[in-house]
């Protein structure tokens, strides 16, 4: 008896993986890929109950895997004031949006906003607290830069956080003053007192964020993601929120949970005591790695560099940990069996992290632990050699080049900026780079990311070292197979081959033959399949 497929996709192209190539038809049975091949080969699997989807020349691929984003934050910030450049290109527009939100709130209620980039504002600078005071005189305001590492607070927010001109600057933080007065800018660890003053998210807030963000990802063809710092919004309670979301059918996408591990706010002890180590869970919800932050962002001038940023202050950025502190935390998580997925953007932070990984691997060898360097933006050739030798993998967000590349040139100069995020180099070294968006830092929309991988162009058209371009099939591999590899799940998902999960994205055009400019301009996801079920269909008039 021939098994009859539940779904058949035909009239491709269907890109099954970089080695597998393109087929005409794909059969799905339950939650797995049943078979791939020509229309004639798949035709016998079509029965009276089979749903046949005619692709009409559109491209189907494995479901995309955004290997580094913040799902809870993505969903929750979708309800904040939108200060991204597209929504608020000028300081006046940004302040107007905050003022409009204030008009809907009671005095004392918080106004939260995210997305501004001072390098794209008409003023070319960060907003000042006095400007936020005028926009919302009766409400505390926290305006978060697009990178998520810098916040501008108005006077009431600073008061509620207990921050004044006499407040000491914490390690790994910055409280900016000009002429002896607070500007409102807080960077990295200095934001904690204000963040602590914001009313805590309820479990329902967290679940709603998971659900809202996850549904948005499905509309983009993204079926898997990594939440890159579980515990930031709700501590250990985020673990419960995720499991309740899954139980109640409110977890839309496969999610790999990265546990916040920084001393002082780590949820790793609670997770470890509960038996939640890397690999615990199932295909829908799994404990992934442990996340430590080593520095900030390059565009915000807080990524830790060996050489100073441009400017009179000669800053080299913000570093979070003494070597001994970092090595102790890394060794502890490694010894407990966790994969580590640590944030390091500047070359100094990357150097510190590689050394910590090497020491942990020497103490407790594991040839396939796959410790990751999240972002890894300004790595050096010598560091690449050590990564290859130790089995350490980069997890970059190539869309940073699109969104922030011109800011990198502005703060670092062309020589250091243009060669950042060297994707071609990582491919050639066999480092299997995954990719993602770091949403809500960047929008999880994959098409600017694809465009950047193919062209190395910023949003302004600046070419950031064309030698680091990759092909469309390599870009797809980074978004699918290498995403699965980064989570030790390449034998479960990431390619369309019999026995692997039937996660599929269908796009409005054939990316394999489309011009990069067209991919960026108006490509859409038309249909998304997760585990053999159609979970998103775009309405086409």
XYZ file of C-alpha atoms in Angstrom:
541
model
C 0.000 0.000 0.000
C 1.392 3.380 -1.059
C 1.262 6.098 1.601
C -0.718 9.074 0.394
C 0.702 12.493 1.147
C -1.120 15.060 3.229
C 0.334 17.926 1.191
C 2.126 18.011 -2.146
C 3.933 21.054 -3.460
C 4.468 20.946 -7.210
C 5.454 23.062 -10.189
C 8.517 24.346 -8.274
C 11.327 25.270 -8.047
C 11.735 23.682 -4.612
C 15.196 24.278 -3.123
C 15.846 21.404 -0.743
C 19.325 22.383 0.446
C 22.658 23.449 -0.978
C 23.808 19.876 -1.648
C 20.358 18.541 -2.527
C 19.565 21.279 -5.043
C 16.221 21.898 -6.734
C 13.302 19.526 -7.383
C 9.883 19.929 -9.007
C 7.712 18.430 -6.277
C 7.652 17.693 -2.550
C 5.399 15.345 -0.593
C 4.610 15.785 3.099
C 3.148 13.143 5.411
C 2.166 14.246 8.898
C 4.998 16.439 10.197
C 7.835 15.125 8.017
C 9.041 15.322 4.454
C 7.915 12.118 2.745
C 9.611 12.411 -0.649
C 11.085 14.843 -3.173
C 11.549 14.528 -6.916
C 9.964 15.207 -10.277
C 6.234 15.727 -10.757
C 6.024 12.239 -12.223
C 7.812 10.672 -9.268
C 5.598 12.371 -6.687
C 2.287 11.964 -8.569
C 1.557 8.433 -7.171
C 1.604 9.890 -3.648
C -1.370 12.157 -4.379
C -4.632 10.758 -3.036
C -8.191 12.059 -2.709
C -7.398 13.813 0.597
C -4.056 15.263 -0.472
C -3.865 19.047 -0.640
C -1.954 19.906 -3.805
C -0.352 23.351 -3.808
C 0.655 24.702 -7.212
C 3.696 26.900 -6.736
C 3.314 28.420 -10.225
C 7.047 29.018 -10.439
C 7.425 30.486 -6.980
C 10.338 29.279 -4.851
C 9.855 26.940 -1.903
C 12.685 26.471 0.582
C 13.146 24.967 4.029
C 11.564 27.209 6.634
C 13.974 29.961 7.607
C 15.722 29.897 10.978
C 16.424 33.282 12.564
C 19.356 32.157 14.668
C 19.531 35.203 16.913
C 16.598 37.353 17.943
C 14.651 38.224 21.084
C 11.172 36.788 20.621
C 9.618 38.060 23.849
C 11.060 41.537 23.299
C 10.047 41.534 19.630
C 6.438 40.826 20.494
C 6.273 43.191 23.447
C 7.940 46.128 21.690
C 5.450 45.857 18.833
C 3.165 47.736 21.250
C 5.726 50.444 22.079
C 6.074 53.820 20.374
C 7.761 53.145 17.042
C 10.834 55.361 16.726
C 12.512 53.487 13.860
C 13.808 55.741 11.071
C 10.968 54.711 8.759
C 8.374 55.852 11.298
C 10.259 58.811 12.788
C 12.929 60.122 10.402
C 13.292 63.434 12.228
C 13.680 64.391 15.870
C 10.454 66.387 15.618
C 8.570 63.311 14.374
C 10.048 61.167 17.134
C 9.104 63.641 19.862
C 5.663 64.034 18.282
C 5.052 60.280 18.501
C 6.017 60.280 22.170
C 3.785 63.282 22.826
C 0.884 61.564 21.068
C 1.305 58.469 23.241
C 1.459 60.650 26.379
C -1.907 62.121 25.454
C -3.471 58.647 25.732
C -1.988 57.854 29.162
C -2.548 58.874 32.746
C 0.155 60.930 34.470
C 2.887 58.650 35.806
C 2.325 55.837 33.296
C 5.458 54.755 31.433
C 6.138 55.542 27.794
C 8.493 53.056 26.154
C 9.883 53.484 22.655
C 12.463 51.695 20.564
C 14.171 51.927 17.216
C 15.819 55.333 16.797
C 19.298 55.588 15.294
C 20.995 58.899 15.930
C 23.060 58.564 12.760
C 19.824 58.555 10.721
C 18.029 61.363 12.555
C 18.082 64.803 10.916
C 19.963 66.125 13.949
C 22.665 63.431 13.747
C 22.696 63.068 17.541
C 20.916 61.323 20.393
C 17.831 63.097 21.773
C 18.317 64.890 25.096
C 16.352 64.280 28.268
C 15.010 67.866 28.241
C 13.486 67.207 24.826
C 11.767 64.093 26.163
C 10.646 66.151 29.185
C 8.877 68.610 26.888
C 7.262 65.815 24.850
C 5.924 64.023 27.944
C 6.076 66.315 30.988
C 3.902 64.079 33.166
C 5.190 60.605 32.255
C 8.466 58.704 32.634
C 9.987 57.995 29.215
C 12.617 55.458 28.145
C 13.674 55.666 24.508
C 15.808 52.693 23.447
C 18.265 52.952 20.577
C 17.815 50.417 17.777
C 20.781 48.362 19.033
C 19.157 47.829 22.434
C 22.339 48.827 24.290
C 21.618 52.529 24.844
C 18.591 54.266 26.337
C 17.635 57.934 26.595
C 15.562 58.681 29.686
C 13.653 61.799 30.631
C 14.011 63.396 34.030
C 11.129 61.484 35.597
C 12.500 58.125 34.446
C 15.928 59.009 35.842
C 14.322 60.079 39.138
C 12.407 56.805 39.422
C 15.677 54.959 38.753
C 17.468 56.946 41.444
C 20.024 58.325 38.980
C 21.401 61.833 39.362
C 24.636 63.690 38.632
C 26.303 62.120 41.675
C 25.483 58.517 40.703
C 28.605 56.360 40.269
C 29.108 54.735 36.871
C 28.779 50.946 37.197
C 31.273 48.534 35.660
C 30.242 47.851 32.096
C 28.083 50.977 31.931
C 27.989 54.648 31.032
C 25.999 57.561 32.532
C 26.580 60.479 30.180
C 26.948 64.027 31.415
C 27.651 67.254 29.584
C 28.710 70.381 31.470
C 27.929 68.658 34.744
C 24.350 67.707 33.822
C 22.809 64.382 32.848
C 21.975 64.161 29.154
C 19.625 61.240 29.783
C 21.855 58.756 27.928
C 22.490 55.495 29.766
C 24.499 52.676 28.183
C 24.738 48.978 28.968
C 24.683 48.165 32.716
C 23.877 51.755 33.690
C 20.313 51.234 32.446
C 19.485 48.652 35.123
C 18.080 51.031 37.795
C 15.624 52.567 35.340
C 14.669 49.197 33.911
C 13.994 47.995 37.459
C 11.597 50.900 37.996
C 9.404 49.889 35.056
C 6.445 47.719 36.148
C 7.359 44.052 35.740
C 5.835 42.130 32.847
C 3.112 39.689 33.852
C 3.109 36.118 32.584
C 0.294 37.081 30.219
C 2.426 39.982 28.914
C 5.235 37.520 28.183
C 2.970 34.962 26.497
C 1.291 37.654 24.408
C 4.721 38.826 23.300
C 5.723 35.285 22.334
C 2.517 34.809 20.383
C 2.519 38.176 18.625
C 6.199 37.997 17.697
C 5.927 34.377 16.582
C 2.988 35.023 14.273
C 4.927 37.846 12.672
C 7.853 35.488 12.065
C 5.572 32.955 10.363
C 4.384 35.688 7.993
C 8.015 36.075 6.893
C 8.678 32.376 6.251
C 10.565 31.982 9.541
C 9.641 28.707 11.248
C 12.466 28.493 13.797
C 14.249 31.032 15.952
C 16.550 31.444 18.908
C 15.428 33.690 21.764
C 18.752 35.259 22.599
C 18.496 36.066 26.316
C 15.600 34.393 28.085
C 15.247 36.026 31.489
C 15.783 39.652 30.447
C 12.108 40.593 30.793
C 10.757 38.197 33.386
C 13.623 36.260 34.962
C 13.084 32.530 35.474
C 9.361 33.187 34.940
C 10.037 33.396 31.196
C 10.692 29.653 31.192
C 7.215 29.075 32.633
C 5.716 31.524 30.135
C 7.254 29.678 27.216
C 6.021 26.303 28.433
C 2.542 27.661 29.080
C 2.502 29.252 25.630
C 3.401 25.894 24.120
C 0.804 24.046 26.196
C -1.943 26.495 25.233
C -1.129 26.546 21.507
C 0.305 30.076 21.661
C 3.894 29.257 20.633
C 3.790 29.811 16.860
C 7.428 28.996 15.962
C 10.067 26.471 16.991
C 12.109 28.226 19.643
C 15.581 27.499 21.012
C 15.919 29.190 24.378
C 19.176 30.901 25.296
C 19.437 31.441 29.041
C 20.636 34.758 30.433
C 23.785 33.861 32.357
C 25.371 37.137 33.476
C 26.216 37.248 37.183
C 23.596 39.201 39.093
C 20.703 38.328 36.780
C 21.448 34.759 35.696
C 18.622 32.230 35.448
C 21.107 29.385 34.878
C 21.161 28.156 38.515
C 17.367 27.804 38.569
C 17.352 26.109 35.166
C 20.162 23.733 36.101
C 18.440 22.788 39.358
C 15.304 22.046 37.336
C 17.238 19.775 34.961
C 17.027 22.223 32.081
C 20.348 21.931 30.249
C 21.203 22.297 26.569
C 19.111 19.925 24.473
C 16.290 19.539 26.999
C 12.889 19.761 25.326
C 11.513 18.817 21.936
C 11.397 20.027 18.346
C 9.045 22.868 19.260
C 10.673 24.209 22.426
C 14.212 23.407 23.518
C 16.738 24.708 26.018
C 19.659 25.958 23.955
C 22.719 27.676 25.350
C 23.833 30.195 27.959
C 24.210 33.850 27.020
C 26.774 36.240 28.470
C 27.206 39.833 27.282
C 30.824 40.913 26.793
C 30.308 44.321 25.188
C 27.816 46.566 23.438
C 27.179 47.730 19.868
C 29.508 49.268 17.302
C 27.008 51.860 16.101
C 26.490 52.926 19.698
C 30.290 53.091 20.233
C 30.025 50.554 23.072
C 31.401 47.433 21.340
C 34.814 46.738 22.927
C 37.635 47.422 20.464
C 41.397 47.161 20.759
C 41.772 50.519 18.988
C 39.734 53.638 19.851
C 36.681 54.848 17.988
C 36.960 58.044 16.003
C 36.367 61.133 18.119
C 38.034 63.164 20.818
C 37.074 60.889 23.721
C 39.327 58.034 22.488
C 36.893 55.471 23.874
C 37.414 51.802 23.044
C 33.854 50.942 24.032
C 32.425 49.185 27.068
C 33.711 45.906 28.460
C 31.664 43.945 30.950
C 33.940 41.523 32.764
C 37.445 41.092 34.078
C 39.093 38.103 32.397
C 38.913 35.983 35.551
C 35.193 36.734 36.034
C 34.330 35.791 32.480
C 36.450 32.645 32.521
C 34.798 31.518 35.757
C 31.276 31.949 34.324
C 32.159 30.272 31.022
C 33.846 27.338 32.749
C 30.895 26.861 35.108
C 28.348 26.717 32.279
C 30.604 24.544 30.122
C 31.216 22.102 32.971
C 27.467 21.816 33.533
C 26.973 20.742 29.921
C 25.689 23.955 28.383
C 26.501 25.233 24.928
C 27.601 28.860 25.237
C 26.280 31.566 22.923
C 27.902 34.801 24.073
C 27.590 38.337 22.745
C 30.894 39.742 21.483
C 31.093 42.327 18.687
C 34.365 44.208 19.053
C 37.693 42.505 18.398
C 38.761 42.934 22.042
C 35.583 41.247 23.290
C 35.970 38.442 20.739
C 39.565 37.898 21.890
C 38.475 37.677 25.519
C 35.677 35.228 24.682
C 37.780 32.914 22.498
C 40.350 32.675 25.286
C 37.654 31.788 27.824
C 36.215 29.141 25.485
C 39.657 27.658 24.841
C 40.369 27.353 28.555
C 36.996 25.716 29.253
C 37.454 23.244 26.395
C 40.957 22.408 27.614
C 39.633 21.714 31.116
C 36.628 19.671 29.953
C 37.185 18.573 26.321
C 34.184 18.266 24.041
C 34.927 18.241 20.307
C 31.300 18.990 19.384
C 30.088 21.511 21.976
C 29.763 24.193 19.263
C 30.209 27.240 21.451
C 29.079 30.290 19.490
C 30.145 33.901 19.207
C 27.011 35.967 18.736
C 27.503 38.793 16.209
C 31.315 38.405 15.949
C 31.356 41.584 13.888
C 34.993 42.668 14.001
C 36.875 39.390 14.238
C 40.460 39.102 12.961
C 42.246 36.493 10.820
C 44.207 35.254 13.849
C 40.953 34.822 15.770
C 39.443 32.886 12.867
C 42.305 30.393 13.012
C 41.679 29.804 16.705
C 37.928 29.420 16.112
C 38.506 26.757 13.462
C 40.914 24.858 15.703
C 38.614 24.953 18.768
C 35.287 24.364 17.009
C 33.888 27.826 17.826
C 31.276 29.179 15.427
C 30.162 32.723 14.504
C 26.489 33.629 14.521
C 26.312 36.963 12.696
C 23.444 39.184 11.585
C 24.347 40.304 8.077
C 21.440 42.747 8.090
C 23.575 44.862 10.440
C 25.563 45.831 7.335
C 22.352 47.010 5.680
C 20.989 48.933 8.667
C 24.159 50.124 10.412
C 27.047 49.857 7.943
C 27.233 53.591 7.321
C 27.252 54.209 11.072
C 30.206 51.816 11.372
C 32.125 53.859 8.805
C 31.275 57.034 10.690
C 32.448 55.840 14.109
C 35.342 53.562 13.064
C 36.508 54.772 9.665
C 36.440 52.799 6.386
C 39.476 50.589 7.011
C 37.949 48.887 10.037
C 34.279 49.191 9.110
C 34.126 47.883 5.546
C 35.514 44.438 6.368
C 33.185 43.792 9.317
C 30.973 40.687 9.456
C 33.183 38.779 6.950
C 30.659 36.188 5.762
C 32.630 34.954 2.724
C 35.683 34.359 4.912
C 33.666 32.344 7.418
C 32.155 30.212 4.658
C 35.552 29.516 3.139
C 36.966 28.497 6.534
C 34.130 26.009 7.100
C 32.756 27.946 10.088
C 29.135 27.406 8.973
C 27.817 30.867 9.833
C 24.131 31.029 10.667
C 22.293 34.326 10.299
C 19.434 36.270 11.769
C 18.145 39.712 12.633
C 18.657 40.267 16.381
C 15.057 41.546 16.331
C 13.889 43.921 17.622
C 17.327 45.434 16.906
C 16.540 44.945 13.203
C 13.263 43.859 11.667
C 13.198 40.071 11.180
C 12.135 40.603 7.558
C 14.686 38.337 5.789
C 14.877 40.168 2.481
C 17.218 43.011 3.524
C 19.375 40.280 5.060
C 19.442 38.307 1.807
C 20.193 41.482 -0.147
C 23.111 42.331 2.127
C 24.619 38.836 1.862
C 24.482 39.075 -1.933
C 25.628 42.694 -2.357
C 27.265 43.899 0.883
C 25.353 47.149 0.370
C 24.060 49.387 3.136
C 20.669 51.056 2.981
C 22.456 54.051 1.442
C 24.158 51.893 -1.197
C 27.638 51.910 0.344
C 29.456 48.678 -0.568
C 31.075 47.148 2.513
C 33.872 45.043 0.966
C 32.422 43.212 -2.022
C 34.931 40.366 -1.496
C 32.705 39.202 1.390
C 29.671 38.567 -0.830
C 28.136 35.091 -1.006
C 25.812 33.413 -3.501
C 22.054 33.108 -3.038
C 22.371 29.384 -2.302
C 24.983 30.097 0.359
C 22.723 32.778 1.810
C 19.851 30.279 1.928
C 22.134 27.710 3.543
C 23.063 30.187 6.271
C 19.368 30.835 6.914
C 18.366 27.152 7.009
C 20.904 24.336 7.347
C 23.527 26.363 9.223
C 20.835 27.746 11.521
C 19.919 24.168 12.418
C 23.616 23.282 12.816
C 24.123 26.168 15.227
C 21.447 24.569 17.425
C 22.734 20.986 16.973
C 19.560 20.146 15.052
C 20.858 19.623 11.519
C 19.597 16.016 11.612
C 16.096 17.236 12.474
C 15.447 20.281 10.282
C 17.024 22.792 7.927
C 16.782 20.807 4.667
C 13.883 19.316 2.720
C 14.844 15.648 2.674
C 12.783 12.588 3.659
C 12.524 12.153 7.410
C 13.298 15.761 8.368
C 10.663 18.153 9.643
C 8.285 19.510 7.016
C 8.935 23.204 7.624
C 8.588 25.104 4.342
C 8.560 28.727 3.181
C 7.106 29.764 -0.186
C 8.193 33.129 -1.555
C 6.506 35.360 -4.105
C 9.390 35.069 -6.567
C 12.242 32.715 -7.368
C 15.098 34.020 -5.227
C 17.526 31.762 -7.081
C 17.223 33.812 -10.262
C 15.970 37.189 -9.021
C 18.102 40.309 -9.085
C 19.213 41.322 -5.563
C 17.456 44.685 -5.906
C 14.177 42.923 -6.657
C 14.606 40.619 -3.653
C 14.928 43.682 -1.444
C 12.198 45.729 -3.072
C 9.013 43.692 -3.108
C 9.545 39.988 -2.365
C 7.083 38.534 0.143
C 6.403 35.250 1.862
C 3.244 33.760 0.361
C 2.868 30.612 2.444
C 4.456 28.977 5.489
C 4.227 25.327 6.542
C 5.275 24.228 10.038
C 5.422 20.525 10.810
C 3.236 19.644 7.852
C 0.528 22.222 8.621
C -0.105 25.413 6.694
C 0.239 28.102 9.367
C 0.341 31.228 7.199
C -1.074 32.203 3.815
C -0.740 35.698 2.434
C -3.868 37.274 1.091
C -3.295 38.176 -2.545
C -5.894 40.417 -4.139
